[in-house]
Amino acid sequence: MTEPTTVVSVSGVTKTFPRGNVTALQDINLDLGAGEFISLIGPSGCGKSTLLRVIGDLVEPTSGAVTINGKSAPQARTDRDYGIVFQDAVLFDWRTVAKNIELPLEMLGWDKAKRRARVEEMLSLVELTGFGDHHPWQLSGGMQQRVSIARALAFEPALLLMDEPFGALDEMTRERLNLELLSIWQQLRSTVVFVTHSISEAVFLSTRVVVMSPRPGRIAGIVDIDLPGPRSVETREDPRFFELVTEVRELLRLRGEHLLPEEEAAAAREDA
Amino acid sequence: MSAATLTVRSSKAAREWGPALIVAVAVIGGWQGAIAAFHIQQFLLPKPSNIATALWNDRSTLWPAGWYTFKEALGGFALGSTLGVLFALIVARFQRVGSALMPIAIAANAVPIIAFAPIFNAWFDPLQPTSKMAIAGVLCFFPVLVNTLRGLQSVRPQQIELMRAYAAGEIAIYRRVRIPTALPYIFTSLKVASVLAMIGAVVGEYFGGSFDALGVLIRSDAQILDFVTAWAGIVVASVLGITLYLAVAIAERVFVRWAPGGRDV
């Protein structure tokens, strides 16, 4: 089912880590269409971050394959087909905000004038116009994460990988950035893979939520999110929103119940 | 720059340097007073005023000698530090080289290298500056190597992951991540090395050297019990050592101005 609009195709991906003989991912199959916003959710140790890294060719699968835009994952990485955002902003202290956003553009060999113009666009996209000359440590955590998103999107990748990008932020900042991310996604129409621990965040943002279960990491179920767009503050009060949150929660509970506390602790250690 | 910012700057400078200046004046004043009060013998501790007089009277021999020794220290500092940084880059890049050599380098770092000064004088011509540069260079090499390596290795794994996501090669990762991360570590070690270089040069000269050299001058003055002039020589060595240290510190301000610790917003 590799239609032309499929951006990411994960087929039969298994990943075992030799240390402790842990099966982080077992036989994962997943296709992402263009413009989809997919969340990966599951308890610690379910392999959601590993799956994200396999898609980005930062971790090599033990077996199975990933294609991005019809290319192998290593080729896609070499072609810089995706942008990535981590839980920490991972900004470089010695670069100003503008220079941080420019980094991938430098790697692509853009000339200075073109880089500068794009940085201004990105700063206005993430609502940080005027902060270009600041250093990362002069910004709040939420602002730093916005810089990191601007950097990931600066070269207009078709695919955006996000590994718990708002996990370290407070609830209010997180909800505001959720809205901002949705508006950016609607403007750019890129495909997003979003790893999160938060059920409501996953339901609020996504077109589909992939629920994963641990040991070994598997897809427990996929929930289509049929909330009307554009989503807003009111979406979180929609009765359908609560139904979907409940549906995801039950899938998580169903698959998580057999976990013994010590297994959960071991899984959490792996995740860290 | 407006007059207002100038005033702000000078008052900031006064606040930064004022306390240290007051302590320095108090120590020298106390020293001068204590010698008079307790009748301390001149050969044990001369009066600061006498040292100042000797510094002025012998200026035509002391300062050229200081300059001679300073050049030795500078040569050793440049050589040892450059090799230290280069060696660290190689060790960080090729882990096998690192695992073979680093334990030895760390052990060597703990050796009191200054004890080798007489040996270096035997290896090189003791009358030539090269023998002192060699000692100063070896003294500078190990702390610079160990600190630079630590800096190169203290990169956060996610920074490397990010660079790999941008399909960056090893050279790009070094240029854009590892070396900038290591810069504060490098400058810390260079400050240590600047002090060690001057020690190496002067102590090396204590074991023999040209009569143009400050260390030789200090030693011969002490031998003929001219302690006031020896003290004046020590003052010259200190001034030059502090100058080198400050030069490195200023370079650090220029190159590492982004660092949160050194922020001058």
XYZ file of C-alpha atoms in Angstrom:
537
model
C 0.000 0.000 0.000
C 2.790 2.381 -0.875
C 0.756 5.081 -2.525
C 2.545 8.149 -3.858
C 1.271 10.149 -0.882
C 2.881 7.871 1.692
C 5.667 9.847 3.375
C 6.865 7.307 5.933
C 6.512 3.579 5.623
C 7.651 1.340 8.470
C 7.518 -2.343 7.612
C 8.341 -5.238 9.890
C 10.741 -3.224 12.053
C 12.250 -5.093 15.001
C 14.943 -3.682 17.235
C 16.753 -5.656 19.903
C 19.473 -4.195 22.048
C 22.186 -6.761 22.704
C 22.749 -5.398 26.206
C 20.282 -7.238 28.432
C 18.752 -8.767 25.287
C 15.896 -6.248 25.274
C 13.383 -6.259 22.441
C 12.600 -2.578 22.147
C 10.442 -2.947 19.048
C 8.787 -6.026 17.610
C 7.405 -6.221 14.085
C 6.204 -2.640 13.740
C 4.197 -1.800 10.619
C 2.999 1.747 10.086
C 2.313 3.995 7.111
C 2.074 7.768 7.321
C 0.325 9.787 4.633
C 1.399 13.260 3.600
C 0.186 15.947 5.994
C -0.682 13.508 8.768
C 0.011 14.317 12.399
C 0.726 11.038 14.182
C 1.372 10.681 17.899
C 3.191 7.733 19.407
C 2.061 7.173 22.967
C 2.776 4.502 25.511
C 4.358 3.837 28.881
C 8.095 4.138 29.466
C 10.009 1.414 27.694
C 7.439 0.827 24.954
C 10.010 1.842 22.357
C 8.269 4.967 21.064
C 11.450 7.044 21.128
C 13.364 4.166 19.572
C 10.799 3.981 16.761
C 11.219 7.711 16.149
C 14.990 7.252 15.959
C 14.649 4.302 13.602
C 12.549 6.490 11.300
C 15.268 9.170 11.493
C 18.067 6.631 10.904
C 19.626 7.549 14.225
C 19.122 3.942 15.383
C 19.525 1.043 13.012
C 16.720 -1.567 13.095
C 17.717 -5.185 13.718
C 15.386 -6.226 10.946
C 12.740 -4.610 8.775
C 12.976 -1.388 6.839
C 11.850 2.216 6.814
C 11.294 4.244 3.693
C 10.826 7.995 3.627
C 9.523 9.628 0.457
C 10.232 6.304 -1.232
C 13.901 6.328 -0.166
C 15.717 4.248 2.423
C 16.024 5.905 5.850
C 19.832 6.410 5.577
C 19.393 8.002 2.150
C 16.621 10.236 3.503
C 18.863 11.355 6.362
C 21.699 12.123 3.963
C 19.250 14.099 1.831
C 18.060 15.917 4.958
C 14.431 14.939 4.434
C 13.373 15.524 8.021
C 13.722 17.977 10.869
C 13.956 16.804 14.471
C 13.053 18.288 17.861
C 14.109 16.688 21.151
C 12.761 16.994 24.682
C 15.599 19.408 25.478
C 15.878 22.249 23.037
C 19.525 21.205 22.293
C 20.513 24.733 21.346
C 24.166 25.670 21.036
C 25.109 28.220 23.688
C 27.809 29.807 21.549
C 25.334 30.680 18.829
C 22.692 33.368 18.993
C 19.063 32.385 18.450
C 19.321 33.413 14.782
C 22.561 31.446 14.327
C 20.987 28.379 15.931
C 18.134 28.472 13.446
C 20.660 28.968 10.646
C 22.625 25.828 11.539
C 20.854 23.373 9.192
C 20.881 26.018 6.448
C 24.662 26.332 6.832
C 24.928 22.572 6.501
C 22.903 22.811 3.288
C 25.261 25.455 1.955
C 22.759 28.302 1.657
C 24.291 31.736 1.176
C 24.124 34.289 3.935
C 21.420 36.556 2.528
C 19.103 33.621 1.907
C 19.793 32.260 5.409
C 19.077 35.623 7.023
C 15.800 36.014 5.178
C 14.641 32.529 6.161
C 15.603 33.058 9.811
C 13.415 36.168 9.929
C 10.502 34.170 8.489
C 11.021 31.372 11.020
C 11.295 33.803 13.939
C 7.960 35.325 13.017
C 6.455 31.850 12.532
C 7.314 30.875 16.126
C 6.517 34.401 17.373
C 10.054 35.288 18.418
C 10.626 38.262 16.121
C 13.240 40.512 17.689
C 14.925 37.721 19.672
C 17.407 36.751 16.938
C 20.377 38.359 18.673
C 19.660 36.803 22.059
C 21.615 33.857 23.372
C 19.709 30.680 24.299
C 20.320 31.087 28.037
C 18.528 34.430 27.928
C 15.257 32.723 26.932
C 12.668 30.770 28.936
C 12.286 27.019 28.417
C 9.214 27.488 26.234
C 10.964 30.059 24.060
C 14.003 27.804 23.698
C 11.771 24.989 22.496
C 10.194 27.333 19.954
C 13.676 28.165 18.651
C 14.333 24.454 18.362
C 11.110 23.996 16.362
C 12.058 26.928 14.123
C 15.453 25.307 13.511
C 13.837 21.964 12.646
C 11.472 23.626 10.168
C 13.924 26.146 8.692
C 14.756 24.113 5.604
C 11.096 23.108 5.068
C 11.467 19.360 5.532
C 8.448 17.323 4.473
C 8.716 15.389 7.727
C 9.046 16.622 11.300
C 10.105 14.206 14.063
C 9.366 15.351 17.608
C 10.537 13.417 20.679
C 8.464 14.615 23.651
C 9.180 18.227 22.692
C 6.981 19.740 25.412
C 7.609 17.099 28.088
C 9.813 19.356 30.202
C 7.488 22.367 30.120
C 4.782 23.394 32.554
C 1.145 22.633 31.695
C 0.216 26.175 30.642
C 3.205 26.641 28.368
C 2.605 23.195 26.945
C -1.001 23.970 26.016
C -0.029 27.260 24.409
C 2.723 25.602 22.388
C 0.282 22.851 21.350
C -1.881 25.517 19.742
C 1.129 27.186 18.138
C 2.366 23.878 16.780
C -1.033 23.163 15.245
C -1.130 26.537 13.544
C 2.411 26.012 12.182
C 1.449 22.545 10.962
C -1.630 23.949 9.234
C 0.503 26.591 7.519
C 3.264 24.254 6.372
C 1.269 21.047 5.805
C 4.221 18.888 6.779
C 3.937 15.377 8.153
C 4.602 15.080 11.874
C 5.594 12.145 14.092
C 5.110 13.214 17.685
C 6.218 11.155 20.707
C 4.442 11.997 23.964
C 3.516 10.734 27.412
C 0.371 12.837 27.563
C -2.914 11.349 26.392
C -4.719 14.673 26.084
C -1.815 16.212 24.165
C -1.798 13.280 21.735
C -5.560 13.444 21.146
C -5.612 17.225 20.849
C -2.838 17.412 18.238
C -3.122 14.315 16.118
C -4.962 12.954 13.140
C -4.097 9.472 14.428
C -2.813 8.247 17.781
C -0.640 5.123 17.775
C -0.857 3.424 21.164
C 2.158 1.278 22.000
C 2.670 -1.383 24.664
C 5.953 -2.354 26.278
C 8.103 -5.473 26.497
C 8.336 -6.082 23.644
C 7.423 -2.732 22.099
C 4.394 -3.253 19.883
C 1.523 -1.304 18.432
C -1.445 -1.989 20.710
C -3.924 -0.078 18.605
C -4.448 2.977 16.466
C -7.138 5.547 17.248
C -8.366 7.812 14.448
C -8.956 11.289 15.806
C -11.993 12.678 14.042
C -12.139 15.983 15.889
C -13.086 18.852 13.593
C -10.377 21.323 12.601
C -9.094 23.874 13.066
C -8.752 22.880 16.692
C -8.867 25.521 19.374
C -9.152 25.964 23.113
C -12.780 24.797 22.826
C -11.709 21.472 21.328
C -10.499 20.389 24.753
C -14.066 20.863 26.063
C -15.731 18.948 23.220
C -17.517 15.757 24.448
C -15.931 13.882 21.509
C -12.496 14.911 22.837
C -13.245 13.164 26.129
C -14.524 10.068 24.352
C -11.297 9.817 22.366
C -9.142 10.443 25.442
C -11.030 7.624 27.160
C -10.541 5.346 24.176
C -6.763 5.930 24.173
C -6.586 5.532 27.932
C -8.387 2.200 27.820
C -6.087 0.902 25.111
C -3.120 1.899 27.259
C -4.589 0.297 30.376
C -5.582 -2.886 28.608
C -2.005 -3.425 27.475
C -0.282 -2.059 30.545
C -2.123 -4.022 33.246
C -0.024 -7.161 33.096
C 3.081 -5.113 33.914
C 4.471 -5.862 37.352
C 5.833 -2.878 39.250
C 9.434 -4.090 38.982
C 9.011 -4.611 35.254
C 7.763 -1.075 34.934
C 10.760 0.188 36.864
C 13.109 -1.770 34.601
C 11.348 -0.380 31.566
C 11.694 3.144 32.909
C 15.423 2.636 33.417
C 15.792 1.516 29.822
C 13.910 4.524 28.623
C 16.235 6.843 30.473
C 29.816 55.841 23.688
C 28.031 58.474 25.735
C 29.257 60.105 28.894
C 26.613 58.237 30.861
C 27.844 54.783 29.798
C 31.406 55.888 30.525
C 30.389 56.787 34.070
C 28.576 53.478 34.454
C 31.634 51.626 33.162
C 34.099 53.391 35.419
C 31.894 52.930 38.467
C 31.540 49.241 37.553
C 35.334 49.005 37.243
C 35.707 50.709 40.611
C 33.342 48.205 42.181
C 35.175 45.259 40.593
C 38.748 46.330 41.265
C 38.304 48.559 44.294
C 38.321 45.884 47.008
C 41.382 44.122 45.550
C 43.242 47.419 45.287
C 42.465 48.281 48.906
C 43.734 44.862 50.071
C 46.919 45.210 47.996
C 47.675 48.656 49.420
C 46.932 47.411 52.957
C 49.251 44.389 52.573
C 52.154 46.471 51.225
C 51.579 49.149 53.859
C 51.380 46.516 56.609
C 54.542 44.866 55.314
C 56.408 48.181 55.356
C 55.128 48.976 58.854
C 55.760 45.499 60.289
C 59.440 45.586 59.299
C 59.942 48.858 61.139
C 57.834 47.746 64.122
C 59.384 44.290 64.636
C 62.940 45.141 63.434
C 62.905 42.399 60.799
C 66.329 41.879 59.231
C 66.764 43.097 55.662
C 67.968 39.654 54.419
C 64.854 37.973 55.785
C 62.383 40.439 54.341
C 63.314 43.780 52.803
C 61.062 46.813 52.968
C 58.771 47.284 49.952
C 60.211 50.770 49.579
C 63.745 49.333 49.291
C 62.560 46.796 46.714
C 60.973 49.625 44.756
C 64.233 51.572 44.890
C 66.220 48.543 43.664
C 63.635 48.028 40.933
C 64.270 51.581 39.779
C 68.080 51.599 40.180
C 68.606 48.257 38.414
C 65.932 48.805 35.795
C 68.457 48.657 32.961
C 69.492 45.072 33.864
C 66.282 43.700 35.443
C 63.787 44.459 32.693
C 65.909 43.244 29.750
C 66.599 40.071 31.756
C 62.875 39.755 32.428
C 62.120 40.175 28.743
C 64.699 37.475 27.892
C 63.048 35.024 30.306
C 59.577 36.086 29.220
C 60.415 35.167 25.627
C 61.522 31.704 26.793
C 58.282 31.290 28.731
C 56.230 32.519 25.786
C 57.977 30.130 23.401
C 57.414 27.183 25.718
C 53.800 28.227 26.324
C 53.049 28.480 22.615
C 54.772 25.201 21.800
C 53.404 23.156 24.715
C 49.856 24.484 24.420
C 49.659 24.016 20.651
C 50.914 20.448 20.928
C 48.545 19.817 23.845
C 45.502 20.918 21.819
C 46.602 19.012 18.695
C 47.303 15.864 20.686
C 43.884 16.118 22.365
C 42.190 16.417 18.965
C 43.970 13.283 17.756
C 43.210 11.351 20.922
C 39.533 12.361 20.835
C 39.204 11.427 17.174
C 40.981 8.072 17.323
C 39.805 6.298 20.423
C 42.335 3.521 20.159
C 45.192 6.008 20.298
C 43.444 7.524 23.274
C 43.033 4.345 25.260
C 46.702 3.520 24.668
C 48.135 6.932 25.523
C 45.780 8.707 27.894
C 46.584 6.729 31.055
C 50.246 7.554 30.463
C 49.475 11.200 29.792
C 47.380 11.479 32.952
C 50.160 9.836 34.976
C 52.698 12.194 33.394
C 50.473 15.132 34.299
C 50.922 14.214 37.969
C 54.731 14.017 37.709
C 56.529 17.066 39.145
C 58.055 17.881 35.778
C 59.996 20.801 37.194
C 62.252 18.181 38.828
C 63.507 17.399 35.331
C 64.838 20.948 34.864
C 68.514 19.983 35.421
C 68.100 17.054 33.003
C 66.671 19.337 30.334
C 69.647 21.624 30.837
C 71.873 18.629 30.113
C 69.871 17.587 27.056
C 69.800 21.042 25.510
C 72.455 23.733 25.702
C 71.813 25.331 29.104
C 72.991 28.697 27.795
C 70.466 28.675 24.982
C 66.773 29.656 25.447
C 65.704 26.319 23.911
C 66.448 24.387 27.108
C 64.090 26.653 29.107
C 61.466 26.586 26.376
C 61.552 22.793 26.532
C 60.850 22.768 30.282
C 58.114 25.391 29.981
C 56.656 23.536 27.004
C 56.477 20.182 28.793
C 54.938 21.878 31.849
C 52.216 23.430 29.657
C 51.562 20.359 27.534
C 49.851 18.002 29.977
C 47.252 20.263 31.616
C 46.272 21.615 28.201
C 45.999 18.090 26.790
C 43.929 16.713 29.660
C 41.541 19.687 29.819
C 41.073 20.000 26.068
C 40.280 16.322 25.829
C 37.737 16.597 28.612
C 36.160 19.530 26.779
C 35.990 17.673 23.481
C 34.319 14.744 25.213
C 31.796 16.721 27.255
C 29.448 17.164 24.320
C 25.854 16.127 25.071
C 24.806 13.009 23.099
C 21.716 14.768 21.737
C 23.888 17.454 20.175
C 25.652 14.721 18.232
C 22.293 13.137 17.342
C 21.084 16.482 16.045
C 24.176 16.881 13.888
C 23.751 13.362 12.556
C 20.141 14.196 11.692
C 21.621 16.968 9.528
C 23.894 14.375 7.906
C 26.966 16.061 9.402
C 30.326 14.308 9.046
C 32.999 14.030 11.725
C 34.767 17.212 10.630
C 31.558 19.249 10.734
C 30.776 17.843 14.191
C 34.238 18.859 15.399
C 34.032 22.295 13.885
C 30.509 23.144 14.943
C 30.045 21.219 18.189
C 33.089 19.653 19.812
C 35.575 22.486 19.474
C 33.152 25.240 20.563
C 32.165 23.058 23.541
C 35.844 22.580 24.422
C 36.809 26.264 24.178
C 36.037 27.193 27.814
C 38.018 24.138 28.966
C 40.910 25.060 26.679
C 41.064 28.599 28.014
C 40.964 27.417 31.613
C 43.967 25.199 30.899
C 45.764 27.974 28.994
C 45.479 30.205 32.048
C 47.058 27.471 34.164
C 49.702 26.935 31.476
C 50.579 30.653 31.288
C 51.555 30.554 34.961
C 53.423 27.257 34.606
C 55.401 28.581 31.618
C 56.867 31.438 33.634
C 57.662 29.070 36.536
C 59.332 26.648 34.141
C 61.512 29.315 32.556
C 62.645 30.938 35.821
C 63.257 27.674 37.704
C 65.041 26.249 34.667
C 67.405 29.207 34.835
C 68.120 28.547 38.524
C 69.929 25.423 37.347
C 72.080 27.380 34.960
C 71.579 29.644 32.011
C 72.659 32.775 30.203
C 73.660 35.802 32.285
C 71.000 37.746 30.377
C 68.286 35.708 32.072
C 66.187 36.779 35.052
C 66.407 33.443 36.915
C 70.208 33.522 36.777
C 70.167 37.133 37.986
C 67.873 36.335 40.947
C 70.018 33.366 41.954
C 73.349 35.198 41.754
C 71.944 38.187 43.687
C 70.752 35.826 46.404
C 74.149 34.123 46.509
C 75.922 37.414 47.178
C 73.246 38.196 49.785
C 71.829 41.064 47.727
C 68.303 40.054 48.676
C 66.769 43.402 47.819
C 67.747 43.015 44.168
C 66.643 39.359 44.188
C 63.245 40.522 45.440
C 63.163 43.157 42.699
C 63.809 40.348 40.185
C 60.919 38.358 41.653
C 58.671 41.400 41.235
C 59.689 41.611 37.555
C 58.969 37.880 37.091
C 55.576 38.313 38.774
C 54.603 41.320 36.662
C 55.500 39.460 33.463
C 53.705 36.292 34.612
C 50.571 38.254 35.447
C 50.786 39.995 32.069
C 50.801 36.687 30.222
C 47.906 35.429 32.341
C 45.894 38.583 31.632
C 46.596 38.292 27.898
C 45.098 34.796 27.940
C 42.158 36.003 30.027
C 41.464 38.806 27.537
C 41.636 36.334 24.632
C 39.134 34.188 26.537
C 36.766 37.145 26.856
C 36.965 37.678 23.110
C 36.539 34.060 22.033
C 34.155 32.770 24.705
C 31.982 35.829 25.185
C 28.846 33.709 24.714
C 29.488 31.626 27.833
C 26.832 32.145 30.508
C 29.603 32.445 33.133
C 31.388 35.272 31.338
C 28.324 37.180 30.277
C 28.859 40.898 30.131
C 25.463 42.020 28.930
